[in-house]
Short mmCIF file of C-alpha atoms in Angstrom, two decimals:
data_model
loop_
_atom_site.label_atom_id
_atom_site.label_comp_id
_atom_site.label_asym_id
_atom_site.label_seq_id
_atom_site.Cartn_x
_atom_site.Cartn_y
_atom_site.Cartn_z
CA MET A 1 -64.80 -92.17 -126.69
CA THR A 2 -61.12 -91.53 -127.92
CA TRP A 3 -60.45 -89.20 -125.18
CA GLU A 4 -61.67 -91.83 -122.60
CA VAL A 5 -59.28 -94.31 -124.06
CA LEU A 6 -56.28 -92.01 -123.81
CA SER A 7 -57.21 -91.18 -120.32
CA ILE A 8 -57.39 -94.92 -119.50
CA ILE A 9 -54.04 -95.39 -120.93
CA GLY A 10 -52.54 -92.50 -118.89
CA THR A 11 -54.34 -93.87 -115.73
CA ALA A 12 -52.74 -97.30 -116.12
CA ALA A 13 -49.35 -95.84 -116.86
CA PHE A 14 -49.22 -93.57 -113.93
CA ALA A 15 -50.66 -96.32 -111.55
CA ILE A 16 -48.03 -98.76 -112.79
CA SER A 17 -45.21 -96.16 -112.34
CA GLY A 18 -46.31 -95.65 -108.69
CA ALA A 19 -46.47 -99.21 -108.09
CA ILE A 20 -42.97 -99.91 -109.55
CA VAL A 21 -41.56 -97.12 -107.31
CA ALA A 22 -43.21 -98.58 -104.29
CA MET A 23 -41.60 -102.01 -105.11
CA GLU A 24 -38.27 -100.49 -105.81
CA GLU A 25 -38.59 -98.93 -102.37
CA GLU A 26 -39.56 -102.30 -100.87
CA TYR A 27 -43.08 -101.13 -99.66
CA ASP A 28 -45.68 -103.91 -98.59
CA ILE A 29 -48.59 -104.58 -100.60
CA LEU A 30 -50.58 -101.83 -99.15
CA GLY A 31 -47.93 -99.30 -99.73
CA VAL A 32 -47.77 -100.56 -103.36
CA TYR A 33 -51.47 -99.91 -103.90
CA ILE A 34 -51.52 -96.59 -102.12
CA LEU A 35 -48.57 -95.27 -104.06
CA GLY A 36 -50.11 -96.53 -107.43
CA ILE A 37 -53.40 -94.79 -106.70
CA VAL A 38 -51.84 -91.56 -105.37
CA THR A 39 -49.73 -91.23 -108.55
CA ALA A 40 -52.76 -91.96 -110.79
CA PHE A 41 -55.17 -89.56 -109.08
CA GLY A 42 -53.01 -87.23 -106.74
CA GLY A 43 -52.70 -84.59 -109.42
CA GLY A 44 -56.40 -84.52 -110.21
CA ALA A 45 -57.24 -84.24 -106.44
CA ILE A 46 -54.92 -81.26 -105.74
CA ARG A 47 -56.11 -79.71 -109.04
CA ASN A 48 -59.65 -79.97 -107.81
CA LEU A 49 -58.75 -78.29 -104.58
CA LEU A 50 -57.36 -75.26 -106.24
CA ILE A 51 -59.82 -74.70 -108.97
CA GLY A 52 -62.86 -75.30 -106.69
CA VAL A 53 -64.11 -78.67 -107.74
CA PRO A 54 -65.13 -80.93 -104.93
CA VAL A 55 -62.61 -83.49 -104.39
CA SER A 56 -65.33 -86.14 -104.01
CA ALA A 57 -65.72 -85.81 -107.88
CA LEU A 58 -62.84 -88.14 -108.09
CA TRP A 59 -64.90 -90.96 -106.64
CA GLU A 60 -67.28 -90.63 -109.61
CA GLN A 61 -64.45 -92.03 -111.97
CA GLY A 62 -65.28 -95.66 -111.21
CA LEU A 63 -63.91 -97.04 -114.38
CA TYR A 64 -60.45 -95.28 -113.98
CA PHE A 65 -60.14 -96.59 -110.44
CA GLN A 66 -60.88 -100.16 -111.69
CA VAL A 67 -58.17 -99.76 -114.32
CA ALA A 68 -55.68 -98.39 -111.79
CA LEU A 69 -56.35 -101.17 -109.37
CA PHE A 70 -56.12 -103.95 -112.21
CA SER A 71 -52.89 -102.39 -113.47
CA ILE A 72 -51.31 -102.30 -109.89
CA THR A 73 -52.41 -105.83 -109.32
CA LEU A 74 -50.72 -107.07 -112.57
CA VAL A 75 -47.49 -105.34 -111.48
CA PHE A 76 -47.48 -106.86 -108.01
CA ILE A 77 -48.25 -110.35 -109.31
CA PHE A 78 -46.27 -110.47 -112.45
CA PRO A 79 -43.40 -107.93 -111.84
CA ARG A 80 -40.83 -109.53 -114.22
CA MET A 81 -43.29 -109.95 -117.08
CA LEU A 82 -44.61 -106.22 -116.71
CA MET A 83 -41.17 -104.80 -116.32
CA LYS A 84 -40.03 -106.48 -119.48
CA HIS A 85 -42.86 -104.50 -121.39
CA TRP A 86 -42.61 -101.29 -119.21
CA ASN A 87 -39.03 -100.82 -120.21
CA ARG A 88 -40.03 -100.69 -123.82
CA TRP A 89 -43.31 -98.98 -123.66
CA GLY A 90 -43.38 -97.28 -120.33
CA ASN A 91 -42.23 -93.90 -121.42
CA PHE A 92 -44.57 -93.77 -124.42
CA THR A 93 -47.59 -94.48 -122.31
CA ASP A 94 -46.43 -92.10 -119.78
CA ALA A 95 -46.22 -89.42 -122.48
CA ILE A 96 -49.88 -90.30 -123.47
CA GLY A 97 -50.80 -89.89 -119.84
CA LEU A 98 -49.08 -86.46 -119.41
CA SER A 99 -50.63 -85.02 -122.49
CA ALA A 100 -54.18 -86.32 -121.94
CA PHE A 101 -54.20 -85.38 -118.26
CA ALA A 102 -52.68 -81.97 -118.75
CA ILE A 103 -55.27 -80.99 -121.36
CA GLN A 104 -58.06 -82.42 -119.26
CA GLY A 105 -57.01 -80.25 -116.31
CA ALA A 106 -56.79 -77.25 -118.43
CA LEU A 107 -60.24 -77.80 -119.81
CA TYR A 108 -61.66 -78.23 -116.20
CA ALA A 109 -60.16 -74.76 -115.31
CA ALA A 110 -61.18 -73.08 -118.61
CA GLU A 111 -64.76 -74.32 -118.38
CA MET A 112 -65.00 -72.67 -114.86
CA GLN A 113 -63.65 -69.52 -116.38
CA HIS A 114 -60.62 -69.26 -114.37
CA PRO A 115 -57.69 -67.00 -115.43
CA LEU A 116 -54.94 -68.16 -117.65
CA SER A 117 -52.59 -68.57 -114.63
CA ALA A 118 -55.06 -71.11 -113.08
CA VAL A 119 -55.57 -72.97 -116.24
CA ILE A 120 -51.89 -73.43 -116.60
CA VAL A 121 -51.51 -74.63 -112.93
CA ALA A 122 -54.44 -77.04 -113.57
CA ALA A 123 -52.67 -78.43 -116.50
CA VAL A 124 -49.37 -78.90 -114.62
CA LEU A 125 -50.89 -80.36 -111.59
CA THR A 126 -53.20 -82.82 -113.38
CA GLY A 127 -50.31 -83.94 -115.66
CA SER A 128 -47.45 -84.12 -113.30
CA GLY A 129 -48.75 -83.58 -109.82
CA GLY A 130 -49.22 -87.36 -109.10
CA GLY A 131 -45.68 -87.96 -109.97
CA ILE A 132 -44.53 -85.29 -107.65
CA VAL A 133 -46.45 -86.72 -104.84
CA ARG A 134 -45.26 -90.21 -105.65
CA ASP A 135 -41.61 -89.23 -105.31
CA LEU A 136 -42.15 -87.34 -102.12
CA LEU A 137 -43.91 -90.29 -100.51
CA ALA A 138 -40.97 -92.41 -101.77
CA ARG A 139 -38.43 -89.91 -100.19
CA ARG A 140 -37.05 -89.06 -103.62
CA LYS A 141 -36.32 -85.87 -105.31
CA PRO A 142 -39.24 -85.18 -107.62
CA LEU A 143 -38.04 -86.41 -111.11
CA VAL A 144 -40.23 -84.07 -112.96
CA LEU A 145 -38.66 -80.98 -111.28
CA ARG A 146 -35.04 -81.92 -111.92
CA ALA A 147 -34.03 -84.50 -114.36
CA GLU A 148 -36.32 -84.32 -117.38
CA ILE A 149 -38.51 -81.66 -119.44
CA TYR A 150 -41.83 -83.01 -118.22
CA ALA A 151 -44.12 -80.27 -116.52
CA ALA A 152 -42.94 -77.75 -119.24
CA TRP A 153 -44.90 -79.67 -121.75
CA ALA A 154 -48.02 -79.31 -119.53
CA ILE A 155 -47.44 -75.61 -119.23
CA ILE A 156 -47.70 -75.49 -123.06
CA GLY A 157 -51.01 -77.28 -123.09
CA GLY A 158 -52.45 -75.18 -120.42
CA LEU A 159 -51.17 -71.93 -122.27
CA PHE A 160 -52.75 -72.98 -125.50
CA ILE A 161 -56.11 -73.82 -123.88
CA GLY A 162 -56.06 -70.84 -121.64
CA VAL A 163 -55.69 -68.22 -124.50
CA GLY A 164 -58.13 -70.08 -126.72
CA TRP A 165 -55.77 -71.35 -129.28
CA ALA A 166 -57.14 -75.00 -128.80
CA ALA A 167 -60.91 -75.20 -128.35
CA SER A 168 -62.32 -77.48 -131.02
CA PRO A 169 -61.97 -81.38 -131.05
CA LEU A 170 -59.59 -81.10 -133.95
CA GLU A 171 -57.31 -78.53 -132.18
CA LEU A 172 -57.46 -80.33 -128.93
CA TYR A 173 -56.36 -83.64 -130.57
CA THR A 174 -53.57 -81.90 -132.41
CA LEU A 175 -52.42 -80.28 -129.17
CA PHE A 176 -52.40 -83.82 -127.57
CA ALA A 177 -50.44 -85.20 -130.40
CA VAL A 178 -47.85 -82.35 -130.21
CA ILE A 179 -47.40 -82.69 -126.36
CA THR A 180 -47.02 -86.41 -126.64
CA LEU A 181 -44.42 -86.07 -129.46
CA LEU A 182 -42.44 -83.32 -127.55
CA ARG A 183 -42.33 -85.52 -124.40
CA ILE A 184 -41.08 -88.47 -126.55
CA LEU A 185 -38.51 -86.46 -128.07
CA SER A 186 -37.42 -84.97 -124.70
CA TYR A 187 -36.55 -88.44 -123.30
CA THR A 188 -35.23 -89.84 -126.49
CA PHE A 189 -32.67 -87.09 -127.04
CA ASN A 190 -32.25 -86.42 -123.35
CA TRP A 191 -33.30 -82.83 -123.37
CA ARG A 192 -32.81 -80.81 -120.33
CA LEU A 193 -33.88 -77.44 -119.01
CA PRO A 194 -31.06 -74.99 -117.78
CA ALA A 195 -30.04 -75.57 -114.09
CA ARG A 196 -27.71 -73.73 -111.70
CA ARG A 197 -25.96 -75.53 -108.86
CA ILE A 198 -24.48 -74.01 -105.71
CA ASN A 199 -21.08 -75.46 -104.72
CA GLU A 200 -19.93 -75.67 -101.31
CA GLU A 201 -17.92 -72.44 -101.46
CA GLN A 202 -21.04 -70.41 -102.47
CA LYS A 203 -23.15 -72.20 -99.73
CA THR A 204 -20.61 -70.99 -97.03
CA ASP A 205 -20.84 -67.42 -98.54
CA LEU A 206 -24.64 -67.56 -98.34
CA GLU A 207 -24.56 -68.76 -94.87
CA GLN A 208 -22.18 -65.98 -93.54
#
């Protein structure tokens, strides 16, 4: 039951973030709903394709779809009210969603006895795939790949589950708490992964 509550929080957070991006890009009501749903479930759909789970399994998550649709509707009808609370709690609920979904994706792959690499990929796609698809549909550079440490925390979750370091309920909940905390610390203290940029001179040299 606790895990379902965490997944519901994550679903609502991802759906809201997708709807907000759509409204920032001035999409119509259909675009707002589509982007919200894609953000909430896109990562899981891609994961299912890669690990051999029928994509149609997503349609069995009736409660989560209802949560997503309700959340998107609230954003669309009461944008000012929701944004006031989102600015305060958005990153926190998003951290919960990342952690819960990454662990859920890794468990799916591990239960199907996939290798470690597949477990890690499943964790990353479930935890951050929806955000990547959202940004691509909104014609933005995927935020999780350039600005913040995001997918790296999902990799840690996949690694711990893939090698068997987190298997019991207590270990999984501990892993969930650690990933959530790391995500909160990373945006609170503005942590960044190392990056290299190519200047115009280097671009010219490469083209020659």
